[in-house]
Amino acid sequence: MNTYCKSTLHQIKVAVTTIVEIIEKLAEEDLQKRPTPNKHSIGELLEHIAIICDADSLISDGASQDKMNKFYSSISYKSLNELKEALIKNHQFLEEKFMNFTEVELQEEITSYWGVTYSRYEWLLEIVAHIYHHRGQLHSMLVHCYGIDPKVPLFE
């Protein structure tokens, strides 16, 4: 496997592991907290985070908007345990998928349904950014809006 791909997958694993640690420090009632009206609750944000590896993988395969809408509408994780299990399962799926790509496949360009074209490897980089973005958002919501400091180191 490509060294860069392996390192990128490691960074995703770091993010996923720390998100799991944060989830383990929450109570079920924390999922209902919504710091800003008309924006995601903590539970809705965690549901989004839990499916990033799976959803962004579909996008990196060139899935249509219709396929993505069907995918999103089929998801419903409501408990901390369901969220944690989905995050872990979807991460494992992504890791196995990308570990099996050849160098040629990693360089193949795929266009998203909204018109952005990246190589498969660039899509993997996008997934890293996406997960880290929402992990930071989750951490900030917990700390600054609710005074819940999970005391989880966010970087190695």
Short mmCIF file of C-alpha atoms in Angstrom, two decimals:
data_model
loop_
_atom_site.label_atom_id
_atom_site.label_comp_id
_atom_site.label_asym_id
_atom_site.label_seq_id
_atom_site.Cartn_x
_atom_site.Cartn_y
_atom_site.Cartn_z
CA MET A 1 0.00 0.00 0.00
CA ASN A 2 1.01 3.57 -0.72
CA THR A 3 2.91 5.11 2.24
CA TYR A 4 0.96 8.37 1.97
CA CYS A 5 -2.34 6.49 1.98
CA LYS A 6 -1.27 4.49 5.04
CA SER A 7 -0.31 7.69 6.89
CA THR A 8 -3.58 9.37 5.91
CA LEU A 9 -5.59 6.38 7.15
CA HIS A 10 -3.64 6.57 10.42
CA GLN A 11 -4.74 10.20 10.89
CA ILE A 12 -8.36 9.19 10.31
CA LYS A 13 -7.92 6.46 12.92
CA VAL A 14 -6.58 9.03 15.41
CA ALA A 15 -9.67 11.19 14.86
CA VAL A 16 -12.08 8.26 15.09
CA THR A 17 -10.42 6.91 18.25
CA THR A 18 -10.67 10.29 19.98
CA ILE A 19 -14.30 10.73 18.91
CA VAL A 20 -15.09 7.31 20.39
CA GLU A 21 -13.41 8.43 23.63
CA ILE A 22 -15.55 11.59 23.66
CA ILE A 23 -18.72 9.55 23.05
CA GLU A 24 -17.81 7.31 25.99
CA LYS A 25 -17.78 10.36 28.28
CA LEU A 26 -21.25 11.57 27.30
CA ALA A 27 -24.64 10.80 28.80
CA GLU A 28 -27.62 9.89 26.60
CA GLU A 29 -29.32 13.19 27.49
CA ASP A 30 -26.34 15.10 26.06
CA LEU A 31 -27.46 13.99 22.59
CA GLN A 32 -30.50 16.29 22.82
CA LYS A 33 -28.47 19.43 23.58
CA ARG A 34 -28.72 22.02 20.81
CA PRO A 35 -26.50 25.06 21.44
CA THR A 36 -27.84 27.02 18.46
CA PRO A 37 -31.48 26.97 17.31
CA ASN A 38 -31.93 25.52 13.80
CA LYS A 39 -28.48 23.91 13.89
CA HIS A 40 -27.47 20.34 14.71
CA SER A 41 -27.89 18.98 18.20
CA ILE A 42 -24.96 17.07 19.67
CA GLY A 43 -26.71 13.83 18.70
CA GLU A 44 -27.34 14.99 15.13
CA LEU A 45 -23.72 16.11 14.80
CA LEU A 46 -22.52 12.75 16.12
CA GLU A 47 -24.81 10.96 13.66
CA HIS A 48 -23.23 12.99 10.85
CA ILE A 49 -19.72 12.22 12.13
CA ALA A 50 -20.55 8.51 12.45
CA ILE A 51 -21.37 8.25 8.73
CA ILE A 52 -18.61 10.45 7.26
CA CYS A 53 -16.36 7.50 6.37
CA ASP A 54 -19.23 5.68 4.64
CA ALA A 55 -20.92 8.69 3.01
CA ASP A 56 -17.72 10.31 1.79
CA SER A 57 -16.58 6.94 0.46
CA LEU A 58 -19.74 6.78 -1.67
CA ILE A 59 -19.10 10.33 -2.87
CA SER A 60 -15.51 9.36 -3.72
CA ASP A 61 -16.96 6.60 -5.91
CA GLY A 62 -19.02 9.14 -7.86
CA ALA A 63 -22.42 8.41 -6.23
CA SER A 64 -25.31 10.46 -7.61
CA GLN A 65 -27.19 13.02 -5.52
CA ASP A 66 -30.22 10.72 -5.57
CA LYS A 67 -28.15 7.81 -4.23
CA MET A 68 -26.71 10.04 -1.49
CA ASN A 69 -30.17 11.33 -0.50
CA LYS A 70 -31.39 7.73 -0.20
CA PHE A 71 -28.31 6.83 1.83
CA TYR A 72 -28.75 9.76 4.25
CA SER A 73 -32.47 9.09 4.70
CA SER A 74 -31.75 5.43 5.56
CA ILE A 75 -29.55 6.35 8.56
CA SER A 76 -30.83 6.66 12.10
CA TYR A 77 -28.50 6.24 15.07
CA LYS A 78 -30.08 7.47 18.27
CA SER A 79 -28.07 6.11 21.20
CA LEU A 80 -24.47 6.68 22.20
CA ASN A 81 -23.75 2.99 21.67
CA GLU A 82 -25.30 2.98 18.15
CA LEU A 83 -23.29 6.08 17.24
CA LYS A 84 -20.05 4.58 18.53
CA GLU A 85 -20.61 1.24 16.78
CA ALA A 86 -21.48 2.95 13.47
CA LEU A 87 -18.42 5.20 13.64
CA ILE A 88 -16.13 2.22 14.25
CA LYS A 89 -17.79 0.03 11.59
CA ASN A 90 -17.74 2.78 8.95
CA HIS A 91 -14.11 3.60 9.71
CA GLN A 92 -13.11 -0.08 9.34
CA PHE A 93 -14.96 -0.24 6.02
CA LEU A 94 -13.14 2.85 4.70
CA GLU A 95 -9.75 1.59 5.86
CA GLU A 96 -10.19 -1.82 4.21
CA LYS A 97 -11.45 -0.23 1.01
CA PHE A 98 -8.53 2.19 0.66
CA MET A 99 -5.89 -0.33 1.72
CA ASN A 100 -6.89 -2.44 -1.28
CA PHE A 101 -6.57 0.28 -3.92
CA THR A 102 -3.59 0.11 -6.27
CA GLU A 103 -1.48 3.19 -6.96
CA VAL A 104 -3.30 3.59 -10.29
CA GLU A 105 -6.70 3.39 -8.58
CA LEU A 106 -5.64 5.98 -5.96
CA GLN A 107 -4.75 8.40 -8.76
CA GLU A 108 -8.00 7.84 -10.68
CA GLU A 109 -10.05 11.03 -10.81
CA ILE A 110 -13.66 10.89 -9.65
CA THR A 111 -16.20 13.70 -10.04
CA SER A 112 -18.75 14.32 -7.28
CA TYR A 113 -22.42 14.94 -8.04
CA TRP A 114 -21.84 18.67 -7.48
CA GLY A 115 -18.97 18.79 -9.98
CA VAL A 116 -15.75 18.67 -7.94
CA THR A 117 -13.09 16.35 -9.35
CA TYR A 118 -10.40 14.81 -7.12
CA SER A 119 -8.23 11.73 -7.31
CA ARG A 120 -9.29 8.93 -4.96
CA TYR A 121 -6.36 9.87 -2.75
CA GLU A 122 -7.53 13.50 -2.66
CA TRP A 123 -10.98 12.29 -1.64
CA LEU A 124 -9.28 10.46 1.24
CA LEU A 125 -7.62 13.73 2.26
CA GLU A 126 -11.03 15.39 2.13
CA ILE A 127 -12.35 12.74 4.53
CA VAL A 128 -9.53 13.55 6.98
CA ALA A 129 -10.41 17.25 6.86
CA HIS A 130 -14.13 16.53 7.19
CA ILE A 131 -13.72 14.32 10.29
CA TYR A 132 -11.27 16.67 12.00
CA HIS A 133 -13.55 19.65 11.26
CA HIS A 134 -16.56 18.06 12.91
CA ARG A 135 -14.54 16.63 15.80
CA GLY A 136 -13.38 20.17 16.58
CA GLN A 137 -16.94 21.41 16.25
CA LEU A 138 -18.17 18.72 18.68
CA HIS A 139 -15.40 19.48 21.17
CA SER A 140 -16.14 23.22 21.02
CA MET A 141 -19.88 22.67 21.49
CA LEU A 142 -19.28 20.51 24.54
CA VAL A 143 -16.65 22.74 26.15
CA HIS A 144 -17.89 26.24 25.33
CA CYS A 145 -21.66 25.74 25.31
CA TYR A 146 -22.15 23.15 28.04
CA GLY A 147 -19.01 23.20 30.17
CA ILE A 148 -18.38 19.52 29.38
CA ASP A 149 -14.64 19.03 28.95
CA PRO A 150 -14.17 15.42 27.86
CA LYS A 151 -10.44 15.69 28.67
CA VAL A 152 -9.55 13.72 25.56
CA PRO A 153 -6.22 14.63 23.87
CA LEU A 154 -7.18 15.53 20.31
CA PHE A 155 -3.74 14.87 18.83
CA GLU A 156 -1.05 12.25 19.45
#
